[in-house]
GROMACS .gro file of C-alpha atoms in nm:
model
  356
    1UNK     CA    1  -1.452   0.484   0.717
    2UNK     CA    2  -1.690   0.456   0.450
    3UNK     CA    3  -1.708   0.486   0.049
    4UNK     CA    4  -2.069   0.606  -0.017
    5UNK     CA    5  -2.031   0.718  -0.370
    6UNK     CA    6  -1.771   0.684  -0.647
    7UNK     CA    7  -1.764   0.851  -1.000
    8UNK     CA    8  -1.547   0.827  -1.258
    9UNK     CA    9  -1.539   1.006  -1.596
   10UNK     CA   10  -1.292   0.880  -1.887
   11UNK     CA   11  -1.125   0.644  -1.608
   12UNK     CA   12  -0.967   0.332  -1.768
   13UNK     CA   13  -1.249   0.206  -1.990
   14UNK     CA   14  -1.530   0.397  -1.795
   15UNK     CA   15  -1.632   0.675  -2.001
   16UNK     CA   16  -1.906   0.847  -1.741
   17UNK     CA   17  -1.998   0.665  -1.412
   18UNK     CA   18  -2.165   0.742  -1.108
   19UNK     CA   19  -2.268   0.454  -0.808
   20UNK     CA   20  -2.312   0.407  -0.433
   21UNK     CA   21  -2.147   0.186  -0.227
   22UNK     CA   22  -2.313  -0.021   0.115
   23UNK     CA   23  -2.116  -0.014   0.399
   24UNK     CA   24  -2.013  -0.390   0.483
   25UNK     CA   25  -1.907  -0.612   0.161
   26UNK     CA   26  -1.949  -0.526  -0.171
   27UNK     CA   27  -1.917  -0.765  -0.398
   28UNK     CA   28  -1.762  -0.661  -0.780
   29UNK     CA   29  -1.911  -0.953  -0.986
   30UNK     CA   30  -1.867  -0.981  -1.380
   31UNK     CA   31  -1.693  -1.140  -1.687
   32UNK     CA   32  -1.328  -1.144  -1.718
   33UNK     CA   33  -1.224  -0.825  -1.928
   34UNK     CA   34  -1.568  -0.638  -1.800
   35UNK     CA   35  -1.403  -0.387  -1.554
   36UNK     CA   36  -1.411  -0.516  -1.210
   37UNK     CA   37  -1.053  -0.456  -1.157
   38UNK     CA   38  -1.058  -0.084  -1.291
   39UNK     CA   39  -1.323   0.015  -1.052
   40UNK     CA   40  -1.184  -0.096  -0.778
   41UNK     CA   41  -0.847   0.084  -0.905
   42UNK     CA   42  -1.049   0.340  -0.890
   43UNK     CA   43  -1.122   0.306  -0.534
   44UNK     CA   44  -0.708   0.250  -0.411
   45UNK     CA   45  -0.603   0.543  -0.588
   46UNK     CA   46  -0.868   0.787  -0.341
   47UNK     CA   47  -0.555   0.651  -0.063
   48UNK     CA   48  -0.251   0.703  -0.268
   49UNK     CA   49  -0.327   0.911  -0.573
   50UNK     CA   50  -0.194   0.633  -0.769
   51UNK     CA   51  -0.226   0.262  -0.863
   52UNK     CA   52  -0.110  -0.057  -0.789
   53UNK     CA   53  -0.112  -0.172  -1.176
   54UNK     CA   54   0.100   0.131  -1.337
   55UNK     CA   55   0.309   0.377  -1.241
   56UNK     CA   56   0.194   0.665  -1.456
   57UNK     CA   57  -0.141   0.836  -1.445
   58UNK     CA   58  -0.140   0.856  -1.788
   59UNK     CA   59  -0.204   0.543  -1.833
   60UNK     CA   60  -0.510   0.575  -1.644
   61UNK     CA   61  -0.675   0.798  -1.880
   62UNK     CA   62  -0.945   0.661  -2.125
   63UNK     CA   63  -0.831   0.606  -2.498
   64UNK     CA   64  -0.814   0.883  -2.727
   65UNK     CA   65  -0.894   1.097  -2.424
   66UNK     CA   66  -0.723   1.440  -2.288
   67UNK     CA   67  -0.817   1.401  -1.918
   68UNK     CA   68  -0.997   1.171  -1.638
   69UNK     CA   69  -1.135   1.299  -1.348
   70UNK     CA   70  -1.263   1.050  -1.011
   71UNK     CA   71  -1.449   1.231  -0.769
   72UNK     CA   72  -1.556   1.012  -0.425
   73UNK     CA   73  -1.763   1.096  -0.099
   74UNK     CA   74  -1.646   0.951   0.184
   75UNK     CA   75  -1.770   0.920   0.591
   76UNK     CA   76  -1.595   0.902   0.899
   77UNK     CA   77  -1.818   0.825   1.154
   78UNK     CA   78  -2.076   1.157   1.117
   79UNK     CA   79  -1.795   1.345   0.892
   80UNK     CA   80  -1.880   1.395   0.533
   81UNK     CA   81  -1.524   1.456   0.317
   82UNK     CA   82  -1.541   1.507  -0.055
   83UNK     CA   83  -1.246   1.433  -0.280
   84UNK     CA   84  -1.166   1.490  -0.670
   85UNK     CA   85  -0.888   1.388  -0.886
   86UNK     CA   86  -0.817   1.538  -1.246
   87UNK     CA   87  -0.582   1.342  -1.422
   88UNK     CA   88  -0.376   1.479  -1.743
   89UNK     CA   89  -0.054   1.445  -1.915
   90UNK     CA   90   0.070   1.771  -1.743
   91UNK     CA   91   0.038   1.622  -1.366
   92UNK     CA   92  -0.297   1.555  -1.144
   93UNK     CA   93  -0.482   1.782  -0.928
   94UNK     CA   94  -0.640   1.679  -0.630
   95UNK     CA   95  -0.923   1.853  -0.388
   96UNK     CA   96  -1.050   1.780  -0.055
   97UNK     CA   97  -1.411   1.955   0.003
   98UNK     CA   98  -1.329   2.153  -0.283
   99UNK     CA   99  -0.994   2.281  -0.140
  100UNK     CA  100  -0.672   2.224  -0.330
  101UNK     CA  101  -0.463   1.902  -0.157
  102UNK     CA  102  -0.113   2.033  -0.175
  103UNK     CA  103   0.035   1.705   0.008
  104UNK     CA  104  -0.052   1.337  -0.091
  105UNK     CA  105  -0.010   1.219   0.313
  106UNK     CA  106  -0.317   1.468   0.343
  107UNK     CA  107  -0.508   1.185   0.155
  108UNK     CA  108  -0.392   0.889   0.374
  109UNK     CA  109  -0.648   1.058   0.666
  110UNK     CA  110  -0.934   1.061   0.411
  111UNK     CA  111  -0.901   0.755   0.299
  112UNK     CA  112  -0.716   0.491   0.416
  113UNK     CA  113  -0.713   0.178   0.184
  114UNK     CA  114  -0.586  -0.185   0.213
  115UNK     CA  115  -0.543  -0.355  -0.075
  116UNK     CA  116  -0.455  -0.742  -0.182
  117UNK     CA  117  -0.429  -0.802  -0.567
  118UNK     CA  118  -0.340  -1.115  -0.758
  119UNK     CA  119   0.023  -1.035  -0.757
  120UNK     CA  120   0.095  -0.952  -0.407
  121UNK     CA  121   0.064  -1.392  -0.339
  122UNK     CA  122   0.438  -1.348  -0.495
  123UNK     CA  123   0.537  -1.123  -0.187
  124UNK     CA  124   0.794  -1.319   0.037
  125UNK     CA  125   0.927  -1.463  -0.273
  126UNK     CA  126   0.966  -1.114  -0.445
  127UNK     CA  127   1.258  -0.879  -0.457
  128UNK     CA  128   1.268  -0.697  -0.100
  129UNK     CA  129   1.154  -0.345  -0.277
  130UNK     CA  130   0.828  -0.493  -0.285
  131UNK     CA  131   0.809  -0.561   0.071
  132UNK     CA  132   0.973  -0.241   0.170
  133UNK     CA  133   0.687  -0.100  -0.032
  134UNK     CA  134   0.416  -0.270   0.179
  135UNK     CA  135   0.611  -0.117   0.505
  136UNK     CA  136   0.656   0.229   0.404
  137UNK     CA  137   0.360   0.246   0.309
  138UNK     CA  138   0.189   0.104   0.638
  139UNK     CA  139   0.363   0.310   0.798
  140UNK     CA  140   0.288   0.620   0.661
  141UNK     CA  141  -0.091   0.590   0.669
  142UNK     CA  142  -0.043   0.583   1.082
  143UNK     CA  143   0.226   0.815   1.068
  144UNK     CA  144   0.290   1.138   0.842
  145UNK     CA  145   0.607   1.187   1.018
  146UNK     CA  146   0.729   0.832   0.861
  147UNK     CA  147   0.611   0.998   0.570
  148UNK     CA  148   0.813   1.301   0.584
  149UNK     CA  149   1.119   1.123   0.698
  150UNK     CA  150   1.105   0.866   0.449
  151UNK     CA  151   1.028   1.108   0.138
  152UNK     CA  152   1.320   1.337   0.297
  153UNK     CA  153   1.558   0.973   0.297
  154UNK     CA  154   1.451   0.928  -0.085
  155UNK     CA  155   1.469   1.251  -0.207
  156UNK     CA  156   1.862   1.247  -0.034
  157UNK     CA  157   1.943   0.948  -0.165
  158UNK     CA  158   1.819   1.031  -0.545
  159UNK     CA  159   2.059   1.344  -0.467
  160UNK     CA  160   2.362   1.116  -0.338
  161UNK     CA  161   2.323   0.871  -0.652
  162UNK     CA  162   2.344   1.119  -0.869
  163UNK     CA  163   2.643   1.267  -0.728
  164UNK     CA  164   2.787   0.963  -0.702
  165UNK     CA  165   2.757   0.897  -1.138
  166UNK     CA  166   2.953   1.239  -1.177
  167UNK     CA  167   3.194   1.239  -1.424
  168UNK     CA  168   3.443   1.334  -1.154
  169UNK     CA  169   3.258   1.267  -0.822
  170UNK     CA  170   3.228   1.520  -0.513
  171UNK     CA  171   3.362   1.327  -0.225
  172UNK     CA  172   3.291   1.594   0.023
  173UNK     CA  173   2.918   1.655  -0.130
  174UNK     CA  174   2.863   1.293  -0.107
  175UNK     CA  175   2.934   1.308   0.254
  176UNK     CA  176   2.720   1.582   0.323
  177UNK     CA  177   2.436   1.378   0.187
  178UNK     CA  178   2.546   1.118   0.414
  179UNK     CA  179   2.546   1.299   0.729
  180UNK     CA  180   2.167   1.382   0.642
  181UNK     CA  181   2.065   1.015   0.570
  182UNK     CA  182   2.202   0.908   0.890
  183UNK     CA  183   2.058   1.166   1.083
  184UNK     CA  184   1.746   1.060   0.964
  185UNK     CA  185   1.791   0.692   0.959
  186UNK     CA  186   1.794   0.579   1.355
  187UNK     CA  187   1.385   0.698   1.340
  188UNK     CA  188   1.332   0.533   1.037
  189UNK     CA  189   1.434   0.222   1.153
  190UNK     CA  190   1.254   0.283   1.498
  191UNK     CA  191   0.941   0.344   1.301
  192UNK     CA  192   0.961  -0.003   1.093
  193UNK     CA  193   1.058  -0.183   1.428
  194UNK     CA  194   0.779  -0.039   1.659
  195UNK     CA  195   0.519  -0.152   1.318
  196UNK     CA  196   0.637  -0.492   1.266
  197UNK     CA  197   0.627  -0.531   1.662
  198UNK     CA  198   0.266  -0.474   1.601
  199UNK     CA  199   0.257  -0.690   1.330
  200UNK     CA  200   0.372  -0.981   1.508
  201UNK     CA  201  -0.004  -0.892   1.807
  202UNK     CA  202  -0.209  -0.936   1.542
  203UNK     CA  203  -0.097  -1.171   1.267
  204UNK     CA  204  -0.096  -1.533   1.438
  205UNK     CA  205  -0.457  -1.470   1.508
  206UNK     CA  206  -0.540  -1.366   1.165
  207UNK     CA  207  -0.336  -1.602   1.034
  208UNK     CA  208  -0.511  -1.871   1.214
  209UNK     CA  209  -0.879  -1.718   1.144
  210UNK     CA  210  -0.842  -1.773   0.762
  211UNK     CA  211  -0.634  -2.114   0.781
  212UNK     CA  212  -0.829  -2.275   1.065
  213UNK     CA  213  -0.512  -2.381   1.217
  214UNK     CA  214  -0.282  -2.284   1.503
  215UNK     CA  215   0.031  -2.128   1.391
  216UNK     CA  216   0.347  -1.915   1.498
  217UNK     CA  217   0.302  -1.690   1.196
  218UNK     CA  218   0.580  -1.378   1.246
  219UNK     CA  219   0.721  -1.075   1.063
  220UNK     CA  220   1.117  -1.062   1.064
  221UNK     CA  221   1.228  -0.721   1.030
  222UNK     CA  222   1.581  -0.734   0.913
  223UNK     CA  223   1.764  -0.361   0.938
  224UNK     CA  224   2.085  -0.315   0.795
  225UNK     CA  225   2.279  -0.188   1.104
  226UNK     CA  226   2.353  -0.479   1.359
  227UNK     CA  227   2.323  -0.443   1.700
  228UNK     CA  228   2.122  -0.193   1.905
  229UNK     CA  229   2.368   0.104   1.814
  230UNK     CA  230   2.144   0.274   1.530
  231UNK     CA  231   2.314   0.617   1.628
  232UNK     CA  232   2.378   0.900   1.312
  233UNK     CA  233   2.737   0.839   1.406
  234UNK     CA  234   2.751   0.469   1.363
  235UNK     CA  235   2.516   0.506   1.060
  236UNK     CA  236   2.804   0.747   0.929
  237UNK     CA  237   3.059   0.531   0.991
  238UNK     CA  238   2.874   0.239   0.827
  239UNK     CA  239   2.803   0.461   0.484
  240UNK     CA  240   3.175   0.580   0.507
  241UNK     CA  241   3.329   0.210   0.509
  242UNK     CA  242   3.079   0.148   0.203
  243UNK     CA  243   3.213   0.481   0.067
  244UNK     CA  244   3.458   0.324  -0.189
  245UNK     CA  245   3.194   0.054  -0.326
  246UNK     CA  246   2.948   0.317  -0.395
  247UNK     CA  247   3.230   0.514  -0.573
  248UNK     CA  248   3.275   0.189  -0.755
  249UNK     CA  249   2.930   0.099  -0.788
  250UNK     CA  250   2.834   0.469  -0.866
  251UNK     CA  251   2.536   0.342  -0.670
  252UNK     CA  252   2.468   0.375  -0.278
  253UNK     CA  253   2.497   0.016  -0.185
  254UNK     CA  254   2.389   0.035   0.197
  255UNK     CA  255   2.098   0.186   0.404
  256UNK     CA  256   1.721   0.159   0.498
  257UNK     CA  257   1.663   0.181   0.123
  258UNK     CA  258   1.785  -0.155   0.066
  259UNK     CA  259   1.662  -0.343   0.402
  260UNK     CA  260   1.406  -0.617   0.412
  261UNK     CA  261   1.155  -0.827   0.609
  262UNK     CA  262   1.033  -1.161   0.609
  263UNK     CA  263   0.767  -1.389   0.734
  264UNK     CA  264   0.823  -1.757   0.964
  265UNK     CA  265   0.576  -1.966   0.962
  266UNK     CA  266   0.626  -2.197   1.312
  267UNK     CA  267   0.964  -2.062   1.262
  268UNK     CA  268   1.023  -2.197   0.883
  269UNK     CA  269   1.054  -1.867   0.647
  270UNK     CA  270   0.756  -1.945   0.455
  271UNK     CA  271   0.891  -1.784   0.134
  272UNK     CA  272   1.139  -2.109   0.122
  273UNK     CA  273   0.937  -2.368   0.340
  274UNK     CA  274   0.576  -2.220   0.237
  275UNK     CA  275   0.303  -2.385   0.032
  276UNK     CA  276   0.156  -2.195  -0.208
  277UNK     CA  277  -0.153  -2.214  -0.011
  278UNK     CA  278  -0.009  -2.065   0.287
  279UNK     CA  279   0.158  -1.807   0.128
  280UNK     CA  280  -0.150  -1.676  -0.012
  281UNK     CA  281  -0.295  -1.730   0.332
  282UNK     CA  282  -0.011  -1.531   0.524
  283UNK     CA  283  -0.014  -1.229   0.262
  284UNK     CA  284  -0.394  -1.167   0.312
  285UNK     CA  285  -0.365  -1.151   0.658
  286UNK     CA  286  -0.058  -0.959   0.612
  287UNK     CA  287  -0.248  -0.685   0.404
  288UNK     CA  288  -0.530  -0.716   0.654
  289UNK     CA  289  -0.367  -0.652   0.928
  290UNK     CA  290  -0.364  -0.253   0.941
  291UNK     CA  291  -0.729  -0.295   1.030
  292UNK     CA  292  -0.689  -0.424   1.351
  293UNK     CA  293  -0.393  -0.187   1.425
  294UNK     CA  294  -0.635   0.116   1.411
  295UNK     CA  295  -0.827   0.111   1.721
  296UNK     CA  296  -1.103   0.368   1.627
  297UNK     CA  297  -1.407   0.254   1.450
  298UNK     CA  298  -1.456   0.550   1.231
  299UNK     CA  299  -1.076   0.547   1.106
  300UNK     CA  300  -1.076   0.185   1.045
  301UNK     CA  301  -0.918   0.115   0.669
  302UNK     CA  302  -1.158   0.059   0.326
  303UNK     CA  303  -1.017  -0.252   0.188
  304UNK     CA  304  -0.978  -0.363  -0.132
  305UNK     CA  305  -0.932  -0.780  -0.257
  306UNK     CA  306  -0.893  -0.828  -0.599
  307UNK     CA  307  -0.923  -1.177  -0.726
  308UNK     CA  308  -0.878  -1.280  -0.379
  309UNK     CA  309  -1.081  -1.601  -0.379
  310UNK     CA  310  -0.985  -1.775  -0.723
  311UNK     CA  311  -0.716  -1.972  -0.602
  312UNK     CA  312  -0.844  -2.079  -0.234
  313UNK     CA  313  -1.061  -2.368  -0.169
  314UNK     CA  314  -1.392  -2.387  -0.004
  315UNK     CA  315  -1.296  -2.382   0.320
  316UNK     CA  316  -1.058  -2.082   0.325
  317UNK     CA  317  -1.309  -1.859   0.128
  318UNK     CA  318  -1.597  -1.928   0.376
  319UNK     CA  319  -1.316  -1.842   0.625
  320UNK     CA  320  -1.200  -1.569   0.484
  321UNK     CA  321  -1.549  -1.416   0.439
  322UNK     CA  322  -1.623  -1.503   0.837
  323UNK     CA  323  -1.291  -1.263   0.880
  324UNK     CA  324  -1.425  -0.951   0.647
  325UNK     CA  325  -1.788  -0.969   0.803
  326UNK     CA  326  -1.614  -0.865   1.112
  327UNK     CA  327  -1.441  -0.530   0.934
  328UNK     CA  328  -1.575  -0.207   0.840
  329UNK     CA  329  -1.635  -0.145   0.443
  330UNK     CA  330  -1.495  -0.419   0.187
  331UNK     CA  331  -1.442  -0.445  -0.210
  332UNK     CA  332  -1.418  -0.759  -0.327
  333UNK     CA  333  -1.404  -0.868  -0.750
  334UNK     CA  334  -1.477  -1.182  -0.904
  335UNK     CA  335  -1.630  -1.358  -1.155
  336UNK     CA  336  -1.895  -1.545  -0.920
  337UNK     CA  337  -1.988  -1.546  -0.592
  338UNK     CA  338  -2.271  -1.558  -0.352
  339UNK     CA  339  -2.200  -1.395   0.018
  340UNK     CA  340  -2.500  -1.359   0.233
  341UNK     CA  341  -2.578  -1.014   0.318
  342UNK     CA  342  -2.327  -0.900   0.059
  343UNK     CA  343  -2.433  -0.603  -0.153
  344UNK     CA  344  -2.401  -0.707  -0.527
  345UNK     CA  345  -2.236  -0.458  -0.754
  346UNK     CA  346  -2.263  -0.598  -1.122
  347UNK     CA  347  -2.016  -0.492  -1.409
  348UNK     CA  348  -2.049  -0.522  -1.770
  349UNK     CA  349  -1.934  -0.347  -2.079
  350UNK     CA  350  -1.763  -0.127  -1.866
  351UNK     CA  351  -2.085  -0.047  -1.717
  352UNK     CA  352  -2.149  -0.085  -1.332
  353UNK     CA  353  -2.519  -0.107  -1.129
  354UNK     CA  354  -2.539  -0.156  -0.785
  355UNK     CA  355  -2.830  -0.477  -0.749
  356UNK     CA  356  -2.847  -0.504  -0.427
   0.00000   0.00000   0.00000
């Protein structure tokens, strides 16, 4: 899929902007502070309806400023989609062709967005809600049944906690909860299994296209049940065993909410044994790697690299732009830098003009 045209009005620091993109790489080029980083915010949150920097909209929303509105044209293959976003302190509203979007997994098949910013390089050595983040999220760009079942998990679990910090605690509500979240978490699990399977096709390759070496580089799913028996009863009996920490804890200790995953690097975990080098390495082709999972042309993911190159040498940039001349539609920001063939989008002032 493409990005053909983006405008923002009181976005960030942009207070009226309208440009077109090239298919291929666009390169964000300007001064730190100039706005390279909100515009291509601005082009993650089409996916999501939200950003990787904050978790409010508000804080989205130009200084002194009631309301900020992004509206984007997008093409898959021959189809033309529009989308708008209006953004204010009461909530966000959201339109596909001028319809109302009343679900956010409606966006993920409008515009599908792969992102690598300067903090994800922290990502095996991060707290696992992080990485769960990356997988859920994966996930439910292929799959808005992941996406039901895991907003259905969170939405029990937020109603479990909360009974569990009673003053005098439901025991039998609780396990009603329970019940649910088991029932729901044998696919759950399935799902982040049958993903990091395919994963573990594509990475080594990737991996070994942007180091330029040969290397065993693998994603280590690590559920919280043991053993092949994920069944709702054994999930059940698993919560109930916990039951009396949680009671303790006021606090649901166990479940797919607290799992994690890893990466080996020739069988090393590379968050331990890693250099800093090829962690960087493995989480770029890590955040890459949805592209080659999609195996139709016109549905293939926009990405998004922010900062991507200041920290890699020669070597692994050339390397890494050999990689992205091979995907659909890429955003990349930095100060300086001269790609062949690259269309050059230039930022200032909070200003952007496409130069090439």
């Amino acid at each position: 899929m493409n990005l053909t045209r983006l405008a923002l009005r009181n976005f960030r620091t942009y207070s009226s902007l309208q440009i077109e993109f090239a298919p291929g790489i666009n390169l964000i080029l300007g001064p730190n502070a100039s706005g390279k980083t909100n515009l291509a915010e601005a082009v993650y949150y089409l996916s999501l309806a939200r950003s990787w920097r904050t978790p409010t909209d508000r804080a989205l929303i130009k200084d002194d400023e009631a309301v900020a509105e992004i509206a984007a044209d997008l093409m898959e293959g021959d189809l033309h989609r529009s989308l708008e976003f209006q953004l204010s302190k009461e909530g966000k509203r959201i339109k596909l062709n001028r319809k109302p979007v009343r679900r956010l997994s409606d966006l993920c098949k409008v515009a599908n967005v792969v992102l690598f910013a300067p903090s994800d390089v922290g990502l095996f050595a991060g707290a696992p809600a992080e990485r769960r983040s990356y997988l859920d999220i994966a996930i439910s760009k292929q799959s808005n049944d992941y996406f039901t079942l895991i907003s259905r998990y969170s939405h029990l679990l937020k109603e479990r906690n909360a009974a569990l910090k009673a003053a005098i605690p439901n025991v039998e509500l609780i396990r009603t909860f329970t019940q649910q979240m088991a029932e729901l978490t044998a696919p759950i699990i399935s799902y982040r299994m049958m993903f990091v399977s395919s994963l573990n096709e594509v990475l080594p390759t990737i991996y070994g296209r942007l180091s330029g070496q040969t290397a065993a580089c693998k994603a280590v799913y690590r559920p919280f049940i043991k053993g092949n028996d994920i069944s709702p009863e054994r999930v059940n009996d698993e919560f109930e065993a916990a039951l009396d920490s949680d009671l303790a804890h006021r606090a649901t200790g166990i479940g797919v909410h607290r799992e994690d995953f890893g990466l080996t690097l020739n069988g090393d975990d590379i968050a331990v044994y890693g250099s800093q080098g090829e962690n960087r390495t493995a989480v770029i082709a890590l955040k890459l790697a949805p592209y080659f999972l999609i195996e139709s042309p016109a549905k293939k993911p926009i990405a998004v690299l922010d900062d991507v190159t200041s920290e890699l040498d020669s070597d692994r940039v050339h390397r890494l732009f050999e990689l992205l001349r091979g995907l659909g539609q890429v955003f990349v920001t930095a100060t300086e830098l001269d790609i062949e063939g690259a269309s050059i989008i230039d930022v200032a002032s909070n200003n952007a003009n496409r130069r090439i």
